[in-house]
Short mmCIF file of C-alpha atoms and ligand atoms in Angstrom, two decimals:
data_model
loop_
_atom_site.label_atom_id
_atom_site.label_comp_id
_atom_site.label_asym_id
_atom_site.label_seq_id
_atom_site.Cartn_x
_atom_site.Cartn_y
_atom_site.Cartn_z
CA MET A 1 -0.09 0.13 -0.07
CA ALA A 2 1.04 3.85 -1.03
CA GLN A 3 2.35 5.29 1.93
CA PRO A 4 1.26 8.71 2.36
CA ALA A 5 3.82 11.43 1.64
CA ARG A 6 6.46 12.24 4.63
CA GLN A 7 5.11 15.30 5.87
CA THR A 8 8.21 17.95 6.08
CA ILE A 9 8.65 21.84 5.94
CA SER A 10 9.61 21.58 1.94
CA TYR A 11 7.43 19.22 1.12
CA LEU A 12 4.42 21.71 2.93
CA THR A 13 5.26 24.26 1.45
CA ARG A 14 5.71 22.95 -2.35
CA ARG A 15 2.76 21.67 -2.12
CA PHE A 16 0.60 24.97 -0.73
CA GLN A 17 3.13 25.93 -3.74
CA GLU A 18 1.62 24.62 -6.35
CA VAL A 19 -1.58 25.14 -5.73
CA GLY A 20 -0.95 28.79 -4.31
CA LEU A 21 -2.29 29.04 -0.50
CA ASN A 22 -0.83 30.01 2.36
CA PRO A 23 -2.05 27.42 5.50
CA ASN A 24 -5.35 29.56 6.97
CA LYS A 25 -4.68 30.97 10.52
CA ARG A 26 -8.93 30.45 11.15
CA HIS A 27 -8.57 27.43 10.28
CA GLY A 28 -5.80 26.12 12.91
CA GLN A 29 -3.72 25.21 10.08
CA ASN A 30 -0.51 23.90 11.77
CA PHE A 31 0.89 20.68 10.75
CA LEU A 32 2.91 18.40 12.66
CA ILE A 33 6.07 17.92 11.08
CA ASP A 34 8.10 15.48 13.35
CA LEU A 35 7.07 12.37 11.91
CA ASN A 36 8.19 10.73 15.72
CA LEU A 37 5.24 13.00 16.82
CA ILE A 38 3.25 11.68 14.47
CA LYS A 39 4.14 8.10 15.21
CA LEU A 40 3.36 8.81 19.03
CA LEU A 41 0.33 10.38 18.76
CA ALA A 42 -0.86 7.29 17.07
CA LYS A 43 0.70 4.82 19.20
CA SER A 44 -0.51 6.41 22.29
CA ALA A 45 -3.82 6.10 21.05
CA LYS A 46 -3.13 2.05 21.06
CA LEU A 47 -5.22 1.17 18.23
CA THR A 48 -6.59 -2.37 17.17
CA GLU A 49 -8.26 -3.91 14.54
CA ASN A 50 -11.35 -3.35 16.39
CA ASP A 51 -10.72 0.19 15.85
CA VAL A 52 -13.25 3.10 14.18
CA VAL A 53 -10.89 6.27 14.85
CA LEU A 54 -11.98 9.75 14.15
CA GLU A 55 -10.46 11.91 12.71
CA ILE A 56 -10.46 15.70 12.81
CA GLY A 57 -9.05 18.11 10.39
CA THR A 58 -7.17 15.41 7.92
CA GLY A 59 -5.07 18.25 7.18
CA MET A 60 -2.52 16.67 3.87
CA GLY A 61 -3.68 12.95 5.63
CA SER A 62 -0.39 12.30 7.44
CA LEU A 63 -1.58 11.02 10.09
CA THR A 64 -4.90 9.72 8.93
CA GLY A 65 -3.08 7.35 6.66
CA LEU A 66 -0.88 6.26 9.57
CA ILE A 67 -3.62 4.57 11.82
CA ALA A 68 -5.59 3.57 8.74
CA LYS A 69 -3.05 1.11 8.55
CA GLN A 70 -3.67 -0.04 12.63
CA ALA A 71 -7.54 0.16 12.48
CA ALA A 72 -10.42 -1.32 10.83
CA ALA A 73 -11.36 1.73 9.62
CA VAL A 74 -10.93 5.80 10.24
CA VAL A 75 -13.24 8.65 9.44
CA THR A 76 -11.50 11.81 8.78
CA VAL A 77 -13.44 15.03 9.28
CA GLU A 78 -11.72 18.46 7.07
CA ILE A 79 -13.50 21.52 6.96
CA ASP A 80 -10.46 22.89 3.38
CA ALA A 81 -11.34 21.90 0.19
CA HIS A 82 -7.68 22.53 -0.96
CA LEU A 83 -6.44 20.58 1.68
CA PHE A 84 -9.26 17.37 1.43
CA GLN A 85 -8.41 17.01 -2.25
CA MET A 86 -4.70 17.16 -1.87
CA ALA A 87 -5.19 14.38 0.98
CA SER A 88 -7.90 12.62 -1.33
CA GLU A 89 -5.08 11.93 -3.44
CA GLU A 90 -2.21 11.01 -0.90
CA LEU A 91 -4.43 8.88 0.29
CA GLU A 92 -6.26 7.26 -2.58
CA GLU A 93 -5.50 4.18 -2.18
CA PHE A 94 -6.57 3.32 1.46
CA ASP A 95 -10.04 1.50 1.20
CA ASN A 96 -10.98 1.77 5.16
CA ILE A 97 -10.08 5.53 5.29
CA GLU A 98 -14.00 7.38 4.56
CA MET A 99 -13.43 10.94 4.65
CA LEU A 100 -15.86 14.03 4.62
CA HIS A 101 -15.68 17.47 3.59
CA GLN A 102 -16.76 19.99 5.91
CA ASP A 103 -17.30 21.32 9.07
CA VAL A 104 -17.05 19.13 12.15
CA LEU A 105 -19.52 21.18 14.35
CA LYS A 106 -23.08 21.72 13.68
CA ASN A 107 -22.48 24.33 16.19
CA LYS A 108 -20.36 24.87 19.44
CA ASN A 109 -22.26 22.48 21.20
CA THR A 110 -22.73 19.64 18.68
CA PHE A 111 -21.64 18.01 16.21
CA ASP A 112 -23.01 17.43 12.93
CA SER A 113 -25.42 14.90 12.27
CA ARG A 114 -23.42 13.53 9.36
CA VAL A 115 -19.84 12.41 11.05
CA ILE A 116 -22.22 10.92 13.48
CA GLU A 117 -24.32 9.37 11.51
CA THR A 118 -20.90 7.94 9.06
CA VAL A 119 -18.81 6.93 12.59
CA LYS A 120 -21.78 5.18 13.56
CA LYS A 121 -22.19 3.38 9.80
CA HIS A 122 -18.62 1.85 10.30
CA LEU A 123 -19.37 1.01 13.96
CA ALA A 124 -22.28 -1.36 13.02
CA VAL A 125 -19.98 -3.38 10.88
CA ASP A 126 -18.59 -5.48 13.52
CA GLU A 127 -20.44 -5.76 17.60
CA ASN A 128 -17.13 -5.18 18.53
CA ARG A 129 -16.18 -2.34 17.35
CA VAL A 130 -15.08 0.70 19.75
CA LEU A 131 -14.53 4.63 18.51
CA LYS A 132 -11.42 6.16 19.02
CA LEU A 133 -11.08 9.50 18.45
CA CYS A 134 -7.11 10.21 17.04
CA ALA A 135 -6.59 13.70 15.64
CA ASN A 136 -4.44 16.85 15.95
CA LEU A 137 -6.95 19.13 16.41
CA PRO A 138 -7.87 22.57 15.40
CA TYR A 139 -7.21 23.98 18.16
CA ASN A 140 -9.67 27.07 18.26
CA ILE A 141 -12.38 24.13 18.27
CA ALA A 142 -10.40 21.83 20.45
CA THR A 143 -12.78 22.08 23.93
CA PRO A 144 -16.17 22.01 22.27
CA ILE A 145 -14.95 18.72 19.32
CA LEU A 146 -13.75 17.01 23.07
CA THR A 147 -16.67 18.24 25.38
CA ASN A 148 -20.01 17.53 22.72
CA LEU A 149 -17.91 13.81 21.89
CA LEU A 150 -18.70 13.28 25.45
CA LEU A 151 -21.44 14.30 25.68
CA SER A 152 -22.41 12.78 22.18
CA GLU A 153 -24.11 9.34 21.39
CA ILE A 154 -21.23 8.39 20.54
CA VAL A 155 -18.55 8.17 23.30
CA PRO A 156 -15.43 7.46 22.21
CA VAL A 157 -13.27 5.05 24.56
CA SER A 158 -10.89 6.97 24.37
CA MET A 159 -9.50 10.76 22.59
CA THR A 160 -6.12 10.87 21.78
CA VAL A 161 -4.97 14.33 20.61
CA THR A 162 -2.95 17.57 20.17
CA ILE A 163 -3.74 20.38 21.60
CA GLN A 164 -2.88 23.76 22.99
CA LYS A 165 -0.52 23.37 26.56
CA GLU A 166 -2.95 25.30 28.00
CA LEU A 167 -5.78 23.29 27.55
CA ALA A 168 -4.17 19.99 28.55
CA ASP A 169 -3.60 22.08 31.73
CA ARG A 170 -6.96 23.48 32.67
CA ILE A 171 -7.98 19.25 31.46
CA MET A 172 -5.54 17.94 33.90
CA GLY A 173 -6.46 21.36 36.29
CA ALA A 174 -6.19 20.45 40.75
CA PRO A 175 -9.20 21.94 42.97
CA GLY A 176 -7.33 25.75 44.23
CA SER A 177 -5.08 26.04 41.34
CA LYS A 178 -6.13 28.10 38.54
CA ASP A 179 -6.38 25.79 36.09
CA TYR A 180 -9.48 24.25 37.78
CA GLY A 181 -12.39 24.96 36.00
CA ALA A 182 -15.81 23.81 33.98
CA LEU A 183 -14.08 21.49 31.87
CA SER A 184 -11.24 19.71 34.40
CA ILE A 185 -14.33 18.96 36.53
CA LEU A 186 -16.48 17.22 33.65
CA MET A 187 -13.18 15.68 32.03
CA GLN A 188 -12.34 14.10 35.48
CA SER A 189 -15.76 12.90 36.72
CA LEU A 190 -16.16 11.38 33.43
CA CYS A 191 -12.01 9.95 32.11
CA ASP A 192 -8.51 9.31 33.31
CA CYS A 193 -6.73 11.12 31.12
CA GLU A 194 -2.83 11.85 30.93
CA ILE A 195 -0.29 14.12 29.35
CA VAL A 196 1.94 11.60 26.95
CA ARG A 197 3.83 15.16 26.10
CA ILE A 198 5.03 18.29 26.06
CA MET A 199 5.85 19.73 22.34
CA SER A 200 7.69 23.60 21.42
CA PRO A 201 6.51 25.28 18.73
CA LYS A 202 8.53 24.38 16.06
CA VAL A 203 7.41 20.88 15.78
CA PHE A 204 4.55 22.07 13.78
CA TRP A 205 4.78 24.65 10.01
CA PRO A 206 3.55 27.06 11.30
CA ARG A 207 4.68 27.52 14.29
CA PRO A 208 2.10 28.40 16.65
CA LYS A 209 2.73 30.62 19.51
CA VAL A 210 1.75 28.88 22.29
CA GLU A 211 3.10 24.79 23.39
CA SER A 212 0.81 22.22 22.34
CA ALA A 213 0.38 18.89 24.18
CA ILE A 214 -0.56 15.02 23.53
CA ILE A 215 -2.85 14.29 25.81
CA HIS A 216 -4.55 10.51 26.14
CA ILE A 217 -8.30 10.50 27.58
CA VAL A 218 -10.08 7.28 28.05
CA HIS A 219 -13.39 7.49 29.15
CA ARG A 220 -14.49 5.31 32.04
CA PRO A 221 -18.50 4.32 32.13
CA ASP A 222 -18.25 3.71 36.23
CA LYS A 223 -17.30 7.38 36.08
CA LEU A 224 -19.80 8.20 34.29
CA ALA A 225 -23.08 6.08 36.18
CA ARG A 226 -22.19 8.14 39.38
CA ILE A 227 -23.87 10.94 37.47
CA PRO A 228 -27.45 11.11 36.98
CA ASP A 229 -28.13 13.59 34.93
CA LEU A 230 -25.14 14.14 32.55
CA ASN A 231 -26.43 16.77 30.69
CA PHE A 232 -27.76 19.16 33.77
CA PHE A 233 -24.39 18.49 36.04
CA HIS A 234 -22.54 19.80 32.69
CA ALA A 235 -24.66 23.03 32.49
CA PHE A 236 -24.61 23.07 36.18
CA VAL A 237 -20.72 23.09 36.04
CA ARG A 238 -20.00 25.44 33.86
CA ALA A 239 -23.21 28.35 35.34
CA MET A 240 -20.95 27.14 38.58
CA PHE A 241 -17.75 28.84 37.65
CA PHE A 242 -18.72 31.29 35.32
CA HIS A 243 -18.09 34.02 38.11
CA ARG A 244 -14.81 32.49 39.23
CA ARG A 245 -14.43 35.43 42.14
CA LYS A 246 -17.44 35.56 43.68
CA PHE A 247 -18.62 33.53 46.45
CA MET A 248 -19.82 29.99 46.26
CA ARG A 249 -23.89 31.07 47.27
CA SER A 250 -24.05 34.12 45.14
CA VAL A 251 -23.52 31.75 42.00
CA ALA A 252 -25.47 29.66 43.14
CA ILE A 253 -28.30 31.87 44.02
CA SER A 254 -27.93 33.65 40.25
CA ALA A 255 -27.30 30.17 38.53
CA PHE A 256 -30.74 29.22 39.92
CA LYS A 257 -33.04 32.81 39.77
CA GLY A 258 -36.22 32.26 38.68
CA GLN A 259 -36.50 28.61 39.87
CA LEU A 260 -34.75 28.54 43.34
CA THR A 261 -35.32 30.92 46.37
CA LYS A 262 -32.52 32.48 48.41
CA PRO A 263 -33.74 29.74 51.85
CA GLN A 264 -33.93 27.20 49.25
CA VAL A 265 -30.42 27.88 47.63
CA ASP A 266 -29.21 28.41 51.66
CA GLU A 267 -31.14 25.00 52.62
CA VAL A 268 -29.00 22.74 49.88
CA LEU A 269 -25.46 24.92 50.42
CA GLU A 270 -26.43 24.05 54.95
CA GLY A 271 -27.11 20.31 53.90
CA LEU A 272 -23.52 20.33 52.68
CA HIS A 273 -22.07 22.10 55.86
CA LEU A 274 -20.75 25.03 53.14
CA GLY A 275 -20.49 27.78 54.81
CA ALA A 276 -20.73 32.32 53.09
CA ASP A 277 -17.52 31.94 52.30
CA ALA A 278 -17.00 28.90 50.37
CA ARG A 279 -15.98 29.22 46.61
CA THR A 280 -16.17 26.51 44.08
CA GLU A 281 -13.07 25.88 42.34
CA GLN A 282 -11.98 24.94 45.86
CA LEU A 283 -13.73 21.75 46.29
CA PRO A 284 -12.73 18.48 44.83
CA ILE A 285 -14.87 16.89 42.27
CA GLU A 286 -16.98 14.09 43.94
CA ARG A 287 -17.68 17.09 46.48
CA ILE A 288 -19.01 19.79 43.41
CA GLN A 289 -20.80 16.27 41.91
CA GLU A 290 -22.18 15.48 45.07
CA MET A 291 -23.77 19.54 45.25
CA CYS A 292 -24.97 19.77 41.76
CA GLU A 293 -27.08 15.88 43.02
CA ASN A 294 -28.17 17.56 45.66
CA PHE A 295 -28.77 20.97 43.43
CA ARG A 296 -31.00 18.82 41.37
CA ARG A 297 -32.75 17.28 44.47
CA GLN A 298 -34.38 19.99 45.42
CA LEU A 299 -34.62 21.34 41.67
CA ILE A 300 -37.28 17.97 41.43
CA LYS A 301 -38.58 19.22 44.70
CA VAL A 302 -39.45 22.54 43.94
CA THR A 303 -40.60 22.45 40.55
CA GLY A 304 -41.77 18.56 40.52
CA GLU A 305 -40.25 17.82 36.76
CA GLU A 306 -38.59 15.14 36.73
CA LYS A 307 -35.94 15.99 34.51
CA PRO A 308 -35.18 19.20 35.71
CA MET A 309 -33.37 21.52 33.13
CA LEU A 310 -30.76 25.23 34.46
CA ALA A 311 -32.84 28.13 33.42
CA ASN A 312 -29.87 30.76 33.27
CA GLN A 313 -26.88 28.83 31.60
CA SER A 314 -23.98 30.21 30.93
CA GLY A 315 -20.95 30.38 28.56
N1 SAM B 1 -3.35 16.11 10.63
C1 SAM B 1 -2.81 17.52 10.07
C2 SAM B 1 -1.97 17.50 10.62
O1 SAM B 1 -1.72 16.91 11.37
O2 SAM B 1 -1.23 17.51 10.47
C3 SAM B 1 -3.49 18.57 10.61
C4 SAM B 1 -4.25 19.05 11.88
S1 SAM B 1 -4.10 21.10 12.02
C5 SAM B 1 -4.36 21.17 13.41
C6 SAM B 1 -6.19 20.93 12.17
C7 SAM B 1 -7.00 21.11 10.46
O3 SAM B 1 -8.07 20.66 11.54
C8 SAM B 1 -6.72 21.72 9.59
O4 SAM B 1 -6.07 20.80 8.59
C9 SAM B 1 -8.11 22.69 9.10
O5 SAM B 1 -8.39 22.77 7.75
C10 SAM B 1 -9.16 21.18 9.95
N2 SAM B 1 -10.25 22.20 10.66
C11 SAM B 1 -10.22 23.26 10.93
N3 SAM B 1 -11.54 23.50 11.60
C12 SAM B 1 -12.22 22.45 10.93
C13 SAM B 1 -13.51 21.61 11.52
N4 SAM B 1 -14.25 22.68 11.96
N5 SAM B 1 -14.13 21.08 10.28
C14 SAM B 1 -13.26 20.00 10.26
N6 SAM B 1 -11.94 20.24 9.91
C15 SAM B 1 -11.37 21.39 10.16
#
C-alpha cells in the first residue's frame, strides 16, 4: 500500500505553493512536521483492528494514513476544500478511510449529524468495534470537540489528541489551582486523563505561538454511572464557574434565579456544610458532584419536574 508522503516543511511548502495557498490561521492549520511525534500520537491511541478512528482535521493526511494501517476504519473530517482534495490524492489507495469534506461542528454545542451517522455506520459493521478519537485538533475548536463528543451518542472509548498545552493544563487542573474549572471537572468526572508529551512550537509548520501537548483521555463508564443527569451536571458546572471570583452562594443564587429562592439555595448549601465564604474552585470533584446532585434534587422537589433543566445557562 502506498505511503502518504512524509510531512516535512519542504514538502508542505511545495504543495501549498503548487495550489497557490498559505495555511489558514482561522482553521488552525498547523501541521505536525516531526514524524516521530506523529507516530507517538498514533501509538498513544493504542489502536487495534476493532477500532473505528475518528480524525478531525485531515490536513494532508499524514496521520490519517498511519492510523488507517492500525485500525478497522478511519472517518476523517476536513473543512478546507484544497486540503481535502490534496489529502484525497495522498490517501486514495486506502480502502478503509472515509473522508468527509465539511465542518465537523453544526454549532458550538453540537456535532454535525453526518459525522455522527458516518461513524455509526462503521461501528455497526461488527459488534466488537469501538470508537477512538485520534487527531491533531484545530486548536480553536478543541474544547467543543472534546466536550461535545463526551456528551454525544457516540462517546469514544478514548481520545488521543494534540491540543494547546494551556488547554491540556485546564483538563488536568487540580482543586484550588488556576487551571481548575468547568472543563477539568467535566473531563475528570468522566475520564482518566494523562499528558503524554509537551511539544515545542517548532514541531509544527507554521509555528504556533504556544506550546502544545499530546493528551490521552480514556472514558470511564463507571465514573459516568455516578452522574445521574449528565446534561444537568454539565450545565451546573459551567454555571458555577461562570463567575470564578464570587462566593459560591451568590453564584448559585444567580444560576437558579427564577427556579429556587434564596432560602431554598441556602438549604442545599447548609445541608452540605458549605459556609458563606465557600468557593466552588476549592472543592474536590466528588464534592461538586454531590452539590450538583443536591441542587438537582432540590429542583425536582420544588418544581415537580422529573428532569429539571438549569434556567440560567452560561457560557
Ligand atoms: N492532521 C493534520 C496534521 O496533523 O498535520 C492537520 C492538523 S491541523 C492542526 C487542523 C486541521 O483541521 C486543518 O487541516 C484544518 O483545516 C482542519 N479544520 C479546522 N477546523 C475544522 C472544522 N471545523 N471541521 C473540520 N476540519 C477542520
